[in-house]
Structures are given as structure tokens and as C-alpha cells.
């Protein structure tokens, strides 16, 4: 079943009831079929439109008539002034400013460039798995591996001293918590901005042009970007550097363990791991709704008029589970001929970190199941608790044994 048995009341209210074991909310399938341009109320009370068909999503993401700038007063927010309220970050810039700033750091995130981080990911993975092997069995994979590995890797890639980064990790979580108060979200955003300034000032004395923050500082010194763009884009790198990877790492392990035949194929033939990563990214995309775009003019889509100034959300799960593009989309199948590109968006804001995400998950899954090929869930799969009040849905805990 990929949609509710009865029609829901409109507008829909976000967050949606989650699907089983991290699968897409059933409301997405219902909306795609019956209400392809659907009104949704966010936890803040702001109202937006949601489109759920892949072709419509691609149109919104590639049409310059929809802006990514959410920094103005009154812009739609999930809860409060989160990272979308910070001016200058590439997340909130439209071309040509977005293009100018992104070019400064794009070279660090190409497929060939991220390969240099493979030993970093492998090294941290081995250390964490060693610690897990010498600890209690069963163990909770979330704190032991799925949450810890992205944090260590992001810290090293961005060359941030541990003593600076650790104090602010809780702020990253608060900023994406859908049940937090607007004041708490705004305070977390302010703390992350202060942290960003502190890191920049530490690095400004001797910026390393061979890492992203150092390159941004050099670009600021050369007049290529503004101070606001330096702070906003560095803040964006911190916010997106670890938490968005924790969710697919934890959820992906559950999915693999509940599809044991396909998992065994990957363990026996490691060249299948990239295919497994693509299917996990297609199947899940733990962000669900996606951040709003703003219509800069009236647009009519499926006989619905989206007025100038209204927000439109494009859930990537709507795209990657569209049966017009993905046959039998609710079936997890690592042998699909399609890839997961749609999960990373489209147009100018196609995810900067897509190659790094693929490399990270490939390395993390392979390391885990090479070290623990007999890994299994220590509780029945439907007893796994989920955090569904976060921007990135993930297991609250993941008891595993070996």
C-alpha cells in the first residue's frame, strides 16, 4: 500500500505520519495521485503548496520563476528562523550570485575531488567499529556509528578543531527539530552563526586554500564574495555536513537488514555496494518535504494558481517514488537500472554534496558489513523507535547484535 485508504482533510499538516521502517509517508502517494498541487500547513502555521510528481518537481527546481531566497521577513519557515533565514549562504542565493559563490567551493565536491576523503572515512569507520567490537553486544548503532561517523568526517573535511565543533553539535539538531519552539530554533541558528564566525576568525590568520572554508576566506579577501556570503556559506557547510548523513546511514542499515538476500549479494560481491547506495538514496531521502521555493510570479499548475510570493515544497520522495519514472517504486531493489540523481534535486541547486554522500555511504556500509557480516537486528523491526519530528527522519535507536 502506498497511499491512505481514505482521503485526508485539506490542508495537510506537516510532519506527515511516517511510512513503515523509514519508507515514504503514505500521504505523498495520495497527493501524487489525487492532489498533485496540495496545500500543506507547516508546524509554524505557515501555508505552502506541495508538488509530488517528478516532472512538476523538476519544473519548480529548474524554473527561475521560483526563488530560493528565504531570508526576507515573513518567509515561510518550518518552525522558526532556521538556516534558511541566514543571508549569504548558497542555499539562499539565486543565480548569478549563487553561481559566483558556488564556484569557489565546487572543486572540493566533484567526484574526483571527494575521492581523497575515502581514507579519512575508512579510518574513522575502522576506529568506531573497533570500539563497537570491544563494547557491549548488542549495541546501539546510532550513537556508536551512524551519528558519530558523519560528525568525525565532517569535522576533518572542514578542518575544524574538535574543541570548537563539539559544543555546537546540539545546535545543529535543534535547528532541524520540528517540535522545537520558534525561539529555540532561532537561538540555535544564532549560536551556529556565532560558531561560524569563531571558526572563520581562527582560520583567517592563515587560510588554507586547499580546504573549503579556507578557499571561501581567500575569496573574501580577493573581493569575489562578501562577508555575509562567507559567513552564510560556511554556516551552510556546517549545517549540512553531518546531520543529513546520519539519517540515511541508520535507515539504510535497517533497510539492508530487512532485505537479507540483497545484503548478502553485496557482501559477496562488493562491487554491488554503489548500486545499493543508489537504491537506498532513492528509496528514502529522509528529508521528506524539502525547503520551500518562492514563486516570483503567478504560476498555474494542474489548474491550481500559485500566487506570487507563495511557497512551494518539492519532496524528493515524490520524485523518486513516481511510478511514471520508477517502476514499482515501493519495492526496494538494488538492481534497478535507474539511479538516485533525482534525490539530490535539479537545476542550479542540485546538491553540492552528492558525490561525497555517495562515497560516504558506500564506504560506511561496506566497512560495517565487512567487519560484522553476521550483523542482525536485536529487536523486532517494528519495535525500532523513530524520530519523526526532525527535518531528517531517522531511527531514535538501532539495537543490533553480531
GROMACS .gro file of N, CA and C in nm, residues 128-205:
model
  234
  128UNK      N    1   3.576   0.341   1.488
  128UNK     CA    2   3.447   0.331   1.556
  128UNK      C    3   3.400   0.187   1.564
  129UNK      N    4   3.424   0.110   1.458
  129UNK     CA    5   3.383  -0.030   1.458
  129UNK      C    6   3.470  -0.113   1.553
  130UNK      N    7   3.598  -0.077   1.568
  130UNK     CA    8   3.682  -0.142   1.669
  130UNK      C    9   3.626  -0.118   1.808
  131UNK      N   10   3.588   0.008   1.835
  131UNK     CA   11   3.530   0.041   1.966
  131UNK      C   12   3.402  -0.039   1.988
  132UNK      N   13   3.321  -0.051   1.884
  132UNK     CA   14   3.195  -0.124   1.897
  132UNK      C   15   3.222  -0.272   1.924
  133UNK      N   16   3.321  -0.327   1.854
  133UNK     CA   17   3.353  -0.469   1.870
  133UNK      C   18   3.399  -0.501   2.012
  134UNK      N   19   3.464  -0.405   2.076
  134UNK     CA   20   3.515  -0.427   2.212
  134UNK      C   21   3.417  -0.380   2.319
  135UNK      N   22   3.299  -0.335   2.277
  135UNK     CA   23   3.198  -0.290   2.370
  135UNK      C   24   3.089  -0.394   2.388
  136UNK      N   25   2.976  -0.352   2.443
  136UNK     CA   26   2.867  -0.446   2.467
  136UNK      C   27   2.805  -0.498   2.338
  137UNK      N   28   2.756  -0.619   2.344
  137UNK     CA   29   2.687  -0.684   2.231
  137UNK      C   30   2.559  -0.746   2.290
  138UNK      N   31   2.440  -0.692   2.254
  138UNK     CA   32   2.405  -0.596   2.149
  138UNK      C   33   2.454  -0.454   2.179
  139UNK      N   34   2.447  -0.370   2.075
  139UNK     CA   35   2.486  -0.230   2.085
  139UNK      C   36   2.383  -0.145   2.010
  140UNK      N   37   2.387  -0.016   2.039
  140UNK     CA   38   2.301   0.079   1.967
  140UNK      C   39   2.385   0.142   1.856
  141UNK      N   40   2.353   0.110   1.733
  141UNK     CA   41   2.433   0.155   1.620
  141UNK      C   42   2.426   0.306   1.599
  142UNK      N   43   2.318   0.371   1.644
  142UNK     CA   44   2.304   0.515   1.616
  142UNK      C   45   2.416   0.596   1.682
  143UNK      N   46   2.431   0.595   1.815
  143UNK     CA   47   2.541   0.673   1.873
  143UNK      C   48   2.679   0.614   1.844
  144UNK      N   49   2.686   0.480   1.832
  144UNK     CA   50   2.816   0.415   1.815
  144UNK      C   51   2.876   0.438   1.677
  145UNK      N   52   2.789   0.455   1.576
  145UNK     CA   53   2.841   0.458   1.439
  145UNK      C   54   2.766   0.558   1.350
  146UNK      N   55   2.635   0.545   1.341
  146UNK     CA   56   2.559   0.624   1.243
  146UNK      C   57   2.562   0.774   1.272
  147UNK      N   58   2.566   0.813   1.399
  147UNK     CA   59   2.575   0.955   1.432
  147UNK      C   60   2.720   1.001   1.445
  148UNK      N   61   2.806   0.913   1.494
  148UNK     CA   62   2.944   0.951   1.520
  148UNK      C   63   3.027   0.966   1.393
  149UNK      N   64   3.010   0.873   1.298
  149UNK     CA   65   3.095   0.876   1.179
  149UNK      C   66   3.077   1.004   1.097
  150UNK      N   67   2.954   1.048   1.065
  150UNK     CA   68   2.941   1.173   0.988
  150UNK      C   69   3.003   1.293   1.059
  151UNK      N   70   2.990   1.297   1.190
  151UNK     CA   71   3.044   1.411   1.266
  151UNK      C   72   3.196   1.416   1.258
  152UNK      N   73   3.261   1.301   1.277
  152UNK     CA   74   3.408   1.297   1.270
  152UNK      C   75   3.457   1.331   1.129
  153UNK      N   76   3.390   1.278   1.029
  153UNK     CA   77   3.432   1.302   0.891
  153UNK      C   78   3.414   1.449   0.853
  154UNK      N   79   3.299   1.506   0.887
  154UNK     CA   80   3.273   1.647   0.853
  154UNK      C   81   3.374   1.738   0.921
  155UNK      N   82   3.405   1.707   1.044
  155UNK     CA   83   3.500   1.790   1.118
  155UNK      C   84   3.637   1.788   1.052
  156UNK      N   85   3.678   1.672   1.001
  156UNK     CA   86   3.808   1.662   0.938
  156UNK      C   87   3.808   1.726   0.799
  157UNK      N   88   3.702   1.705   0.722
  157UNK     CA   89   3.694   1.763   0.588
  157UNK      C   90   3.697   1.915   0.595
  158UNK      N   91   3.626   1.971   0.693
  158UNK     CA   92   3.620   2.116   0.707
  158UNK      C   93   3.732   2.171   0.794
  159UNK      N   94   3.820   2.082   0.843
  159UNK     CA   95   3.938   2.120   0.921
  159UNK      C   96   3.901   2.207   1.040
  160UNK      N   97   3.808   2.158   1.121
  160UNK     CA   98   3.763   2.230   1.240
  160UNK      C   99   3.815   2.158   1.364
  161UNK      N  100   3.882   2.228   1.455
  161UNK     CA  101   3.930   2.164   1.578
  161UNK      C  102   3.815   2.103   1.657
  162UNK      N  103   3.833   1.983   1.712
  162UNK     CA  104   3.725   1.916   1.786
  162UNK      C  105   3.669   2.001   1.900
  163UNK      N  106   3.756   2.076   1.968
  163UNK     CA  107   3.709   2.154   2.082
  163UNK      C  108   3.614   2.265   2.041
  164UNK      N  109   3.622   2.310   1.916
  164UNK     CA  110   3.529   2.411   1.868
  164UNK      C  111   3.397   2.348   1.825
  165UNK      N  112   3.405   2.233   1.759
  165UNK     CA  113   3.286   2.176   1.696
  165UNK      C  114   3.192   2.108   1.794
  166UNK      N  115   3.248   2.040   1.897
  166UNK     CA  116   3.165   1.954   1.982
  166UNK      C  117   3.059   2.032   2.058
  167UNK      N  118   3.090   2.153   2.099
  167UNK     CA  119   2.995   2.232   2.178
  167UNK      C  120   2.872   2.273   2.099
  168UNK      N  121   2.879   2.269   1.969
  168UNK     CA  122   2.770   2.323   1.889
  168UNK      C  123   2.688   2.215   1.818
  169UNK      N  124   2.723   2.088   1.839
  169UNK     CA  125   2.651   1.983   1.768
  169UNK      C  126   2.503   1.981   1.806
  170UNK      N  127   2.471   2.007   1.934
  170UNK     CA  128   2.331   2.007   1.975
  170UNK      C  129   2.253   2.117   1.905
  171UNK      N  130   2.320   2.227   1.870
  171UNK     CA  131   2.251   2.336   1.799
  171UNK      C  132   2.207   2.292   1.660
  172UNK      N  133   2.289   2.210   1.594
  172UNK     CA  134   2.251   2.162   1.461
  172UNK      C  135   2.123   2.081   1.469
  173UNK      N  136   2.111   1.999   1.573
  173UNK     CA  137   1.992   1.917   1.590
  173UNK      C  138   1.870   2.005   1.619
  174UNK      N  139   1.884   2.101   1.709
  174UNK     CA  140   1.771   2.188   1.745
  174UNK      C  141   1.721   2.264   1.624
  175UNK      N  142   1.812   2.306   1.537
  175UNK     CA  143   1.774   2.388   1.422
  175UNK      C  144   1.685   2.312   1.325
  176UNK      N  145   1.689   2.179   1.329
  176UNK     CA  146   1.609   2.099   1.236
  176UNK      C  147   1.501   2.019   1.309
  177UNK      N  148   1.468   2.058   1.433
  177UNK     CA  149   1.369   1.986   1.512
  177UNK      C  150   1.232   2.050   1.492
  178UNK      N  151   1.138   1.971   1.443
  178UNK     CA  152   1.006   2.025   1.407
  178UNK      C  153   0.918   2.048   1.528
  179UNK      N  154   0.956   1.992   1.645
  179UNK     CA  155   0.876   2.012   1.765
  179UNK      C  156   0.937   2.116   1.858
  180UNK      N  157   1.048   2.175   1.819
  180UNK     CA  158   1.110   2.281   1.899
  180UNK      C  159   1.027   2.409   1.888
  181UNK      N  160   1.050   2.499   1.981
  181UNK     CA  161   0.982   2.629   1.973
  181UNK      C  162   1.055   2.716   1.871
  182UNK      N  163   0.983   2.815   1.819
  182UNK     CA  164   1.044   2.908   1.724
  182UNK      C  165   1.162   2.980   1.789
  183UNK      N  166   1.150   3.012   1.917
  183UNK     CA  167   1.258   3.081   1.988
  183UNK      C  168   1.381   2.992   1.999
  184UNK      N  169   1.359   2.862   2.027
  184UNK     CA  170   1.472   2.770   2.039
  184UNK      C  171   1.543   2.753   1.906
  185UNK      N  172   1.467   2.744   1.797
  185UNK     CA  173   1.528   2.731   1.664
  185UNK      C  174   1.609   2.856   1.630
  186UNK      N  175   1.552   2.973   1.657
  186UNK     CA  176   1.623   3.099   1.628
  186UNK      C  177   1.750   3.110   1.712
  187UNK      N  178   1.742   3.067   1.839
  187UNK     CA  179   1.860   3.073   1.926
  187UNK      C  180   1.968   2.979   1.876
  188UNK      N  181   1.929   2.859   1.829
  188UNK     CA  182   2.026   2.764   1.774
  188UNK      C  183   2.092   2.820   1.649
  189UNK      N  184   2.013   2.886   1.565
  189UNK     CA  185   2.068   2.947   1.443
  189UNK      C  186   2.169   3.055   1.479
  190UNK      N  187   2.136   3.135   1.578
  190UNK     CA  188   2.228   3.241   1.622
  190UNK      C  189   2.357   3.180   1.677
  191UNK      N  190   2.345   3.070   1.753
  191UNK     CA  191   2.464   3.005   1.808
  191UNK      C  192   2.554   2.949   1.698
  192UNK      N  193   2.491   2.889   1.598
  192UNK     CA  194   2.570   2.835   1.487
  192UNK      C  195   2.638   2.947   1.410
  193UNK      N  196   2.569   3.059   1.394
  193UNK     CA  197   2.630   3.174   1.325
  193UNK      C  198   2.749   3.227   1.404
  194UNK      N  199   2.735   3.234   1.537
  194UNK     CA  200   2.847   3.277   1.622
  194UNK      C  201   2.963   3.178   1.611
  195UNK      N  202   2.931   3.050   1.613
  195UNK     CA  203   3.033   2.946   1.598
  195UNK      C  204   3.104   2.960   1.464
  196UNK      N  205   3.027   2.986   1.360
  196UNK     CA  206   3.084   3.003   1.226
  196UNK      C  207   3.183   3.120   1.224
  197UNK      N  208   3.142   3.231   1.283
  197UNK     CA  209   3.233   3.347   1.289
  197UNK      C  210   3.361   3.312   1.365
  198UNK      N  211   3.348   3.235   1.473
  198UNK     CA  212   3.464   3.197   1.552
  198UNK      C  213   3.560   3.112   1.469
  199UNK      N  214   3.506   3.017   1.396
  199UNK     CA  215   3.591   2.932   1.311
  199UNK      C  216   3.659   3.016   1.203
  200UNK      N  217   3.584   3.105   1.141
  200UNK     CA  218   3.639   3.189   1.034
  200UNK      C  219   3.754   3.273   1.088
  201UNK      N  220   3.733   3.334   1.205
  201UNK     CA  221   3.839   3.420   1.261
  201UNK      C  222   3.963   3.337   1.296
  202UNK      N  223   3.943   3.214   1.341
  202UNK     CA  224   4.056   3.128   1.372
  202UNK      C  225   4.135   3.095   1.246
  203UNK      N  226   4.065   3.073   1.136
  203UNK     CA  227   4.129   3.036   1.011
  203UNK      C  228   4.177   3.156   0.931
  204UNK      N  229   4.122   3.273   0.957
  204UNK     CA  230   4.154   3.389   0.874
  204UNK      C  231   4.301   3.428   0.883
  205UNK      N  232   4.364   3.392   0.993
  205UNK     CA  233   4.505   3.428   1.010
  205UNK      C  234   4.594   3.357   0.906
   0.00000   0.00000   0.00000
